[in-house]
PDB file of C-alpha atoms in Angstrom:
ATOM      1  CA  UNK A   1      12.600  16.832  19.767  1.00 74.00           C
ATOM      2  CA  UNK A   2      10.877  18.237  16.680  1.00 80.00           C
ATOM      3  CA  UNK A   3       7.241  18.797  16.954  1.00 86.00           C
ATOM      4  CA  UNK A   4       4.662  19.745  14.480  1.00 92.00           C
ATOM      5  CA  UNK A   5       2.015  22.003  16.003  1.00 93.00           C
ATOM      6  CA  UNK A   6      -2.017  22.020  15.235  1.00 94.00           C
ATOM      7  CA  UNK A   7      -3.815  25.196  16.848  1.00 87.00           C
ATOM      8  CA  UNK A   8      -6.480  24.532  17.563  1.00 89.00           C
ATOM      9  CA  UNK A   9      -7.341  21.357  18.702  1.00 92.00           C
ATOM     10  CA  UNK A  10     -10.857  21.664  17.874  1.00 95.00           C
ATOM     11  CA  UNK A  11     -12.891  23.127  15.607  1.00 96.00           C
ATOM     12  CA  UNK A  12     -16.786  23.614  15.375  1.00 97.00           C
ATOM     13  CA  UNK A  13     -18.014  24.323  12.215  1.00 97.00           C
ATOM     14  CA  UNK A  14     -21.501  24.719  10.375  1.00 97.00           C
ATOM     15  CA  UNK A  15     -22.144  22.636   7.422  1.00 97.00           C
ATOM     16  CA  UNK A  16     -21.721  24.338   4.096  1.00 97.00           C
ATOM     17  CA  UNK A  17     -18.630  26.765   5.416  1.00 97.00           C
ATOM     18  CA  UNK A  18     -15.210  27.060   5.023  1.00 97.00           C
ATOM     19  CA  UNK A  19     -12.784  26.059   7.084  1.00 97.00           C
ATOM     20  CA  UNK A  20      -8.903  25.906   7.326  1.00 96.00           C
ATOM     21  CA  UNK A  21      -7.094  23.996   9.589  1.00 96.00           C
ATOM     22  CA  UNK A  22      -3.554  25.065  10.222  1.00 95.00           C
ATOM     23  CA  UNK A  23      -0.499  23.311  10.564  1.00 96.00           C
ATOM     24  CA  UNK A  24       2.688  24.345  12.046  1.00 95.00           C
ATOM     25  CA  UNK A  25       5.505  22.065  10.480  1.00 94.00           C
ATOM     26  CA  UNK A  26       9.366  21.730  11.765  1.00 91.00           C
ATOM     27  CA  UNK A  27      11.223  24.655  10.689  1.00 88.00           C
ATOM     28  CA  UNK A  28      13.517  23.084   8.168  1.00 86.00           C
ATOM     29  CA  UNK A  29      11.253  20.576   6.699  1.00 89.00           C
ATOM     30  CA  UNK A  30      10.473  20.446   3.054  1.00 88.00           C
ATOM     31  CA  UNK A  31       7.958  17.774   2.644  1.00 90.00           C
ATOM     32  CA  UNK A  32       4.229  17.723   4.268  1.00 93.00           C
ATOM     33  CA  UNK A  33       1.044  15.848   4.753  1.00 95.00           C
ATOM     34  CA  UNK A  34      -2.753  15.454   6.410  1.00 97.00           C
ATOM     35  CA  UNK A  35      -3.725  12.627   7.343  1.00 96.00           C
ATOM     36  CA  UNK A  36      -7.851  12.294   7.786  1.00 96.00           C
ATOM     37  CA  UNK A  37      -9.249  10.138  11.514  1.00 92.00           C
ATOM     38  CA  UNK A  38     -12.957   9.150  11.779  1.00 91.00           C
ATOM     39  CA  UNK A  39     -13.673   8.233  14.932  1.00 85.00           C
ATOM     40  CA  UNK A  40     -13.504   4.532  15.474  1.00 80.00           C
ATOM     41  CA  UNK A  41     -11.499   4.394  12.108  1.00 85.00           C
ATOM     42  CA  UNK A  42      -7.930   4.396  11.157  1.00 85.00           C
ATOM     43  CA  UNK A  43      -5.724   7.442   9.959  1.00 90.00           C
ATOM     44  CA  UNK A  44      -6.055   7.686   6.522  1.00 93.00           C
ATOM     45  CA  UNK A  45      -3.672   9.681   4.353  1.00 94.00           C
ATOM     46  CA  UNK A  46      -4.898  12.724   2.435  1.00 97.00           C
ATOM     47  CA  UNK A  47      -2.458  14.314   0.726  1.00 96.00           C
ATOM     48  CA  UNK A  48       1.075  15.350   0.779  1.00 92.00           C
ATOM     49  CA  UNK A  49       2.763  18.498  -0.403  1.00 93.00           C
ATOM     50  CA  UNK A  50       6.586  19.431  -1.595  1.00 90.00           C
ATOM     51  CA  UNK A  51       7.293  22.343  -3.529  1.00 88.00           C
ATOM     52  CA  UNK A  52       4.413  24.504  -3.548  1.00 89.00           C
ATOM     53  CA  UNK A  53       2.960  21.132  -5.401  1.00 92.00           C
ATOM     54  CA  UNK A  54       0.517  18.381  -4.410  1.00 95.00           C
ATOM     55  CA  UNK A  55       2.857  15.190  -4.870  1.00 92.00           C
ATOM     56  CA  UNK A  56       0.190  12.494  -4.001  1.00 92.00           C
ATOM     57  CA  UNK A  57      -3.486  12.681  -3.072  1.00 94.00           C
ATOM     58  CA  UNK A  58      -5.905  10.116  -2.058  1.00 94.00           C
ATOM     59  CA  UNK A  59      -9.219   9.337  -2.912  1.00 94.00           C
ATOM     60  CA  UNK A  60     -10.940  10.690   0.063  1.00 96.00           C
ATOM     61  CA  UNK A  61      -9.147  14.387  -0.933  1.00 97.00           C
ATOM     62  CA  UNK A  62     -12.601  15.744  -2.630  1.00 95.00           C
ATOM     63  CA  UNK A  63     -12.866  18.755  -5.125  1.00 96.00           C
ATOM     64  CA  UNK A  64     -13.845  20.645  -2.220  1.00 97.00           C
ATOM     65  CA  UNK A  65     -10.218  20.263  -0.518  1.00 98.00           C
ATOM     66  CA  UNK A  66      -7.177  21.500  -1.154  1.00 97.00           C
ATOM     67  CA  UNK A  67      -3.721  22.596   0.063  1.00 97.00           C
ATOM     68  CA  UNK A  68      -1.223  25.485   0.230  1.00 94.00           C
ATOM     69  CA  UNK A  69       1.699  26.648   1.736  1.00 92.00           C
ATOM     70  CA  UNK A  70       2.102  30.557   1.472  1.00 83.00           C
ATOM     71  CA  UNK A  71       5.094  32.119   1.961  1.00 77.00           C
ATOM     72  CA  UNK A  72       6.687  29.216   3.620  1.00 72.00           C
ATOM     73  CA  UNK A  73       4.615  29.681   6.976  1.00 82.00           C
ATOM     74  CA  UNK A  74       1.546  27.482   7.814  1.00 92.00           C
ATOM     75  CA  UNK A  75       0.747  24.381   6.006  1.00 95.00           C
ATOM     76  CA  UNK A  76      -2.863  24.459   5.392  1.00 96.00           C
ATOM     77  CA  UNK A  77      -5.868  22.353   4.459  1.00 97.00           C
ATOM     78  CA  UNK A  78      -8.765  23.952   3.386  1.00 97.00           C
ATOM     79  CA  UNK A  79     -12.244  22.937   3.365  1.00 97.00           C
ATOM     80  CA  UNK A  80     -15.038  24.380   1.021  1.00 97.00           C
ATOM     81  CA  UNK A  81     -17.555  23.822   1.474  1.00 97.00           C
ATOM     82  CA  UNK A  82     -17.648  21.811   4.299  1.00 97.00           C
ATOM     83  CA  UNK A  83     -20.006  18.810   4.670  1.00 97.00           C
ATOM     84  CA  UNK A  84     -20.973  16.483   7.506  1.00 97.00           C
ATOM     85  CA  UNK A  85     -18.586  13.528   6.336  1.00 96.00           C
ATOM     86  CA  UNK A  86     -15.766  15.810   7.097  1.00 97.00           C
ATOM     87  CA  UNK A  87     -16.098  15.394  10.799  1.00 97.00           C
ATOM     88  CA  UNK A  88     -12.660  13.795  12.121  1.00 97.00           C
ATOM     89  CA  UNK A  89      -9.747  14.380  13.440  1.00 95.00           C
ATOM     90  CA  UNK A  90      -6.603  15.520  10.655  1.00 97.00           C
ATOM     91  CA  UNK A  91      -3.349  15.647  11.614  1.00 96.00           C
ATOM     92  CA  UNK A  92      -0.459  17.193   9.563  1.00 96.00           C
ATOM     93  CA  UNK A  93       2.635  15.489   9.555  1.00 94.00           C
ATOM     94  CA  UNK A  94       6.386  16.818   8.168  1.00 92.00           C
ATOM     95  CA  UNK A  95       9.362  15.660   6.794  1.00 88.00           C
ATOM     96  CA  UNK A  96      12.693  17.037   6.088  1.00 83.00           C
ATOM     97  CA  UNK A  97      13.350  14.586   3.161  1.00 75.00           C
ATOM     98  CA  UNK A  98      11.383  12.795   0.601  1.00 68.00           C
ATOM     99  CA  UNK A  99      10.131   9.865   3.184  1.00 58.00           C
ATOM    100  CA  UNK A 100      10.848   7.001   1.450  1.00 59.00           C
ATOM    101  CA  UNK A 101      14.656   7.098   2.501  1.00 60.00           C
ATOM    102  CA  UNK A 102      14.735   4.130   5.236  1.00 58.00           C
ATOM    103  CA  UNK A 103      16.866   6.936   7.350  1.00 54.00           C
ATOM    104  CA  UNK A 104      14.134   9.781   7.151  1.00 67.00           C
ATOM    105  CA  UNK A 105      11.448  10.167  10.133  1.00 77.00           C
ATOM    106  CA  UNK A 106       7.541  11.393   9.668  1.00 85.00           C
ATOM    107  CA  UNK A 107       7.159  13.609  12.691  1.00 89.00           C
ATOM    108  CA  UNK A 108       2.732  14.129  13.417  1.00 92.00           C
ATOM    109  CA  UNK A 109       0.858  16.763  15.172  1.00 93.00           C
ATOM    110  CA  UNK A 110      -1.341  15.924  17.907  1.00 91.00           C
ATOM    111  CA  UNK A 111      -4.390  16.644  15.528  1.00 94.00           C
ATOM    112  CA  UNK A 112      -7.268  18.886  15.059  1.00 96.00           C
ATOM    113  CA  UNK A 113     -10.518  17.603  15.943  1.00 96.00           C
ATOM    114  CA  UNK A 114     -13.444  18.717  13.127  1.00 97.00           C
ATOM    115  CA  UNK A 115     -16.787  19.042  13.938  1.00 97.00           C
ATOM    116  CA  UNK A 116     -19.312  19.565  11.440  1.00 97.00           C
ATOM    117  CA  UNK A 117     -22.739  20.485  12.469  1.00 96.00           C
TER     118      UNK A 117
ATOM    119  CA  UNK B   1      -8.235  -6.787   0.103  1.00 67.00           C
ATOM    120  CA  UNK B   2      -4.697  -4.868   1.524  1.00 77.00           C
ATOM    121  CA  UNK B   3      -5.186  -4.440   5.249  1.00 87.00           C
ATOM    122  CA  UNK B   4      -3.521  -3.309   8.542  1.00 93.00           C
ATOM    123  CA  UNK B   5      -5.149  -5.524  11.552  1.00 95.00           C
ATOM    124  CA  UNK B   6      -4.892  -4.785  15.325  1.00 96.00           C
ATOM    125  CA  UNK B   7      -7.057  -7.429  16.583  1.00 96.00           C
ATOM    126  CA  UNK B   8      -6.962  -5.832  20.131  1.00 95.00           C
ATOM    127  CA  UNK B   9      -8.957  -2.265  20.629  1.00 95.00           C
ATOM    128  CA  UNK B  10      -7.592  -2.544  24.175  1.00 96.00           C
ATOM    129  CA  UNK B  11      -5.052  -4.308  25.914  1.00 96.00           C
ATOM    130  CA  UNK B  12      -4.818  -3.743  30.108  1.00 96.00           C
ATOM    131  CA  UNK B  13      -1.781  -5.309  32.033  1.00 95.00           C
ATOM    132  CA  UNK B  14      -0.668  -4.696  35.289  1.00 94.00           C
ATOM    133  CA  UNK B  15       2.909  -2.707  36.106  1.00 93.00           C
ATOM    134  CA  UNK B  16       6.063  -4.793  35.457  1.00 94.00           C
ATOM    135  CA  UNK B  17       3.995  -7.430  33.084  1.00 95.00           C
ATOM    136  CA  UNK B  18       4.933  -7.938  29.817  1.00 96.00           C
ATOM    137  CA  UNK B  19       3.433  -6.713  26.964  1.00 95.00           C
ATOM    138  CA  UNK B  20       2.290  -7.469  23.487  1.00 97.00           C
ATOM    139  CA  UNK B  21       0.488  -5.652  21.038  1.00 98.00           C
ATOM    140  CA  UNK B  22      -0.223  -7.590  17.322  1.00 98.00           C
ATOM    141  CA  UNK B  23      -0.461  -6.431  13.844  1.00 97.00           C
ATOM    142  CA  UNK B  24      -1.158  -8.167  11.018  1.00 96.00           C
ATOM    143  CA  UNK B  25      -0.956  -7.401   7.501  1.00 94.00           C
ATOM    144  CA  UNK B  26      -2.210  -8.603   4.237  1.00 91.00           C
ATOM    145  CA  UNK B  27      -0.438  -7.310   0.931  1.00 86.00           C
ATOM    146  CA  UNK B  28       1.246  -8.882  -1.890  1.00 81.00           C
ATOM    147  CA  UNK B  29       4.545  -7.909  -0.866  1.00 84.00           C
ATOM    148  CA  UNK B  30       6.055  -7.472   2.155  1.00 84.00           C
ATOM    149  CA  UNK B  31       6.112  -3.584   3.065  1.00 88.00           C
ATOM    150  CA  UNK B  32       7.955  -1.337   5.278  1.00 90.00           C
ATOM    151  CA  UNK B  33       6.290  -2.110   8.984  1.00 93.00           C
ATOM    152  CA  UNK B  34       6.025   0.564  11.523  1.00 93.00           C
ATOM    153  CA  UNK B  35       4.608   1.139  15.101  1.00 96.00           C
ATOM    154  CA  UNK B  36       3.683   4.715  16.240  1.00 94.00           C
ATOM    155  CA  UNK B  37       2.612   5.788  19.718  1.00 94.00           C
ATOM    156  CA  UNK B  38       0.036   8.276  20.390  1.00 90.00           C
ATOM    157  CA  UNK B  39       0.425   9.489  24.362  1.00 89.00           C
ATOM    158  CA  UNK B  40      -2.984  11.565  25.885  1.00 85.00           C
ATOM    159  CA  UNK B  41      -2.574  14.784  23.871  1.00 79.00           C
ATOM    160  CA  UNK B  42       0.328  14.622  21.997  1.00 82.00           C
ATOM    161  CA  UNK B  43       1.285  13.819  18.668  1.00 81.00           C
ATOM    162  CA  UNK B  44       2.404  10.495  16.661  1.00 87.00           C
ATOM    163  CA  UNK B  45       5.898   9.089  17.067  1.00 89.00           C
ATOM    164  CA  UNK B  46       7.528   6.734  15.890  1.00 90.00           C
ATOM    165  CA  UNK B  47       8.571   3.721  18.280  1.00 93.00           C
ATOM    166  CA  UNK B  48      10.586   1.481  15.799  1.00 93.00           C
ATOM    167  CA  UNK B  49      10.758   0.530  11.777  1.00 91.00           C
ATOM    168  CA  UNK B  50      11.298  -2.647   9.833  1.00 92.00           C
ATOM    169  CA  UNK B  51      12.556  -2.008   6.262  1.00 88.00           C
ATOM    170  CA  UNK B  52      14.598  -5.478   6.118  1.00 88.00           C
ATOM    171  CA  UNK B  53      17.069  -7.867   7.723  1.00 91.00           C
ATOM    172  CA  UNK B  54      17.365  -8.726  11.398  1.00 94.00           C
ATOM    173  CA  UNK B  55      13.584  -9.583  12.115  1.00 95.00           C
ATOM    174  CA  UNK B  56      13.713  -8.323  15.678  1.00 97.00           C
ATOM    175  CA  UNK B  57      13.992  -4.812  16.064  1.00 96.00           C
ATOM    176  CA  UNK B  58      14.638  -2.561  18.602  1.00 95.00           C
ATOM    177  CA  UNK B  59      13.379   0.884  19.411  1.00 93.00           C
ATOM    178  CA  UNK B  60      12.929   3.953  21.818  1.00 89.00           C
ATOM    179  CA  UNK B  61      11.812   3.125  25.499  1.00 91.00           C
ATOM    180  CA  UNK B  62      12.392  -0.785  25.854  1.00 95.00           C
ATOM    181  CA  UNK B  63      10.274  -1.896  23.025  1.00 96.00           C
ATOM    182  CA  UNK B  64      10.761  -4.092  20.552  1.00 97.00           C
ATOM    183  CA  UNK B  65       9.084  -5.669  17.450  1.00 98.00           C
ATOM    184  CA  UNK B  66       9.352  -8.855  15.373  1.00 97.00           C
ATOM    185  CA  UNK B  67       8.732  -8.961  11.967  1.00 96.00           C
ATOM    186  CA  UNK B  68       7.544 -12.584  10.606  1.00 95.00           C
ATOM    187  CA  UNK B  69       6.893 -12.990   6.791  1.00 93.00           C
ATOM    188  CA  UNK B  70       5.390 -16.366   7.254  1.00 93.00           C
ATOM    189  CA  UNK B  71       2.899 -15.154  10.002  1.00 94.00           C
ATOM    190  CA  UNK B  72       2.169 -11.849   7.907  1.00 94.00           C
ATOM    191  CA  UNK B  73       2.722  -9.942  11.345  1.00 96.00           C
ATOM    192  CA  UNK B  74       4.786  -7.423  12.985  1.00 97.00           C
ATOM    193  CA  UNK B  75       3.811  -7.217  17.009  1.00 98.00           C
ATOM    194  CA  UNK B  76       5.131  -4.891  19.166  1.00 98.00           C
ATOM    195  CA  UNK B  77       6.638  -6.111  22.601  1.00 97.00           C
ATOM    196  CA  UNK B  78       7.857  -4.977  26.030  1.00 97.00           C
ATOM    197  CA  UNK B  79       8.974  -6.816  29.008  1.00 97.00           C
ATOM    198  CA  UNK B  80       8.386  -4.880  31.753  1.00 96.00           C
ATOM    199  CA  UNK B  81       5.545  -1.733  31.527  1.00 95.00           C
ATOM    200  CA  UNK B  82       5.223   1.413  33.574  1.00 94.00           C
ATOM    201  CA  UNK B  83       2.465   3.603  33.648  1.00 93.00           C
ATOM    202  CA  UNK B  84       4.110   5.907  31.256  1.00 94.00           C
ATOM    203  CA  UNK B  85       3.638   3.242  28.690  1.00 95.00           C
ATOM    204  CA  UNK B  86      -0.064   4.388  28.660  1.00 95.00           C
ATOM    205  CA  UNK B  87      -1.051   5.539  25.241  1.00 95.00           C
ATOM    206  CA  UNK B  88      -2.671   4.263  22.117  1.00 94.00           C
ATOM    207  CA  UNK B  89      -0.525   2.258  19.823  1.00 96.00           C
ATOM    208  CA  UNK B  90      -0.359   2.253  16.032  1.00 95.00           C
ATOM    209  CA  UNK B  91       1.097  -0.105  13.656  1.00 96.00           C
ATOM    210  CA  UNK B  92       1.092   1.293  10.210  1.00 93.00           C
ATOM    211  CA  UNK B  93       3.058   0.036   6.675  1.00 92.00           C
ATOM    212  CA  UNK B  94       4.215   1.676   3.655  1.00 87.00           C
ATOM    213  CA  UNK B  95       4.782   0.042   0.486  1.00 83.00           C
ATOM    214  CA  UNK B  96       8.520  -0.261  -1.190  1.00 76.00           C
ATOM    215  CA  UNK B  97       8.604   0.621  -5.319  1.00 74.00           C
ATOM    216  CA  UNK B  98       5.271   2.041  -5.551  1.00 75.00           C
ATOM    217  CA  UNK B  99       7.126   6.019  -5.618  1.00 74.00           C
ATOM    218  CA  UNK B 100       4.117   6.777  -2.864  1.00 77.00           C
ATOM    219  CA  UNK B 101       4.715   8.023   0.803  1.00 77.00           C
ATOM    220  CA  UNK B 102       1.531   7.224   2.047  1.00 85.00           C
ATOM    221  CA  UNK B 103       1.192   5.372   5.765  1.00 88.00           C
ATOM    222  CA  UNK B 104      -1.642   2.977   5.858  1.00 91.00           C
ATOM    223  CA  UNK B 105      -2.367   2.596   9.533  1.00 93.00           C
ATOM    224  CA  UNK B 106      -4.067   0.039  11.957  1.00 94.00           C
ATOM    225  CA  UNK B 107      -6.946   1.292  13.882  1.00 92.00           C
ATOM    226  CA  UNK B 108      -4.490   1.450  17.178  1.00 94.00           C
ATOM    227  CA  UNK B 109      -4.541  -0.340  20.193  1.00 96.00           C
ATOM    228  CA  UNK B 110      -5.095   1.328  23.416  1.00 95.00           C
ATOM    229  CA  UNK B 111      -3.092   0.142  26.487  1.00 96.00           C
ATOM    230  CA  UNK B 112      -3.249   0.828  29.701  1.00 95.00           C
ATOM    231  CA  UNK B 113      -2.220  -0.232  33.164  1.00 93.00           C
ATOM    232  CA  UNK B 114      -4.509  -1.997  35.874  1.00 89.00           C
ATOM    233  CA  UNK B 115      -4.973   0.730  38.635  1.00 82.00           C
TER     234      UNK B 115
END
């Protein structure tokens, strides 16, 4: 089926760099997300993305996140600077439709693992 | 306070049991219910949805889920498991006519077979 692709699957970062993680969404889809997993914790939704535009963010998607799209390839969040509270796993998650039709399906990548040192 | 319960962290049966995984949840409405599996390095996907009538629903690979308003609760069932039924589980809900896409998700549920 369709799969959404995270490379890599971890990440080890210093505190107070940059980092991008990169997301590899279903060829035709239009609509796109990150979802943020502390260990121990439930996913929590970030952010999602249609249009070049943010559509919805959350609370835990700080000032020092944010999102783009270039030139229709990877779907990326970016991270500057990073800080330790950023250590989880995201995973990015497509759509071909706006979601909220009951016929639409959220396909997930298996996730990027952050670790902030 | 709106929640997303899995009581269980882990649930271990052996082959051929039955299984059941719960989730509760506590909003003011009833939302859109959904269970997610997450097999050993792979992504999400999605095992079933509830967005209203029949109660009982079925999905992919034998399972099954039945939605109960009056219970608050949405569990996830199987008859008969096989080791490829090994994965962690995720019930998650969205919300109906608040124009947001967000998934709230349980903390999962990780089954697995007795060896």
């Amino acid at each position: 089926g369709p799969k959404v692709l995270q490379i890599p699957s971890h990440q080890i970062i210093d505190m107070g760099q940059m980092v991008t993680l990169n997301c590899d969404p279903v060829s035709n889809h239009l609509y796109f997300y990150w979802y943020k997993q502390i260990l121990g914790q439930q996913m929590e939704f970030l952010v999602n993305f249609y249009n070049g535009k943010v559509m919805e963010k959350s609370k835990l998607f700080k000032d020092q996140f944010s999102v783009e799209r270039p030139d229709g390839s990877y779907f990326t969040l970016k991270i500057q600077p990073t800080a330790l509270e950023d250590s989880a796993v995201y995973f990015c998650a497509s759509s071909l439709e706006d979601w909220g039709s009951s016929a639409e399906t959220l396909y997930f990548g298996s996730g990027t693992r952050l670790t902030v040192l | 306070a709106q929640s997303v319960t899995q009581p269980d962290a882990r649930v271990t049966v052996s082959e051929g049991a039955s299984l059941q995984l719960r989730c509760k949840y506590s909003y003011s409405a009833t939302p859109y219910l959904f269970w997610y599996v997450q097999y050993p390095r792979q992504g999400l996907q999605m095992l079933l949805k509830y967005y209203s009538g029949d109660p009982v629903v079925q999905g992919v690979n034998g399972f099954e889920a039945e939605f109960s308003k009056s219970d608050s609760s949405f569990h996830l069932r199987k008859a008969s498991v096989h080791w490829s039924d090994s994965a962690v589980y995720f019930c998650a809900v969205r919300l109906p006519g608040t124009g947001s896409n967000r998934l709230t998700f349980g903390k999962g549920t990780k089954f697995s077979l007795i060896p």
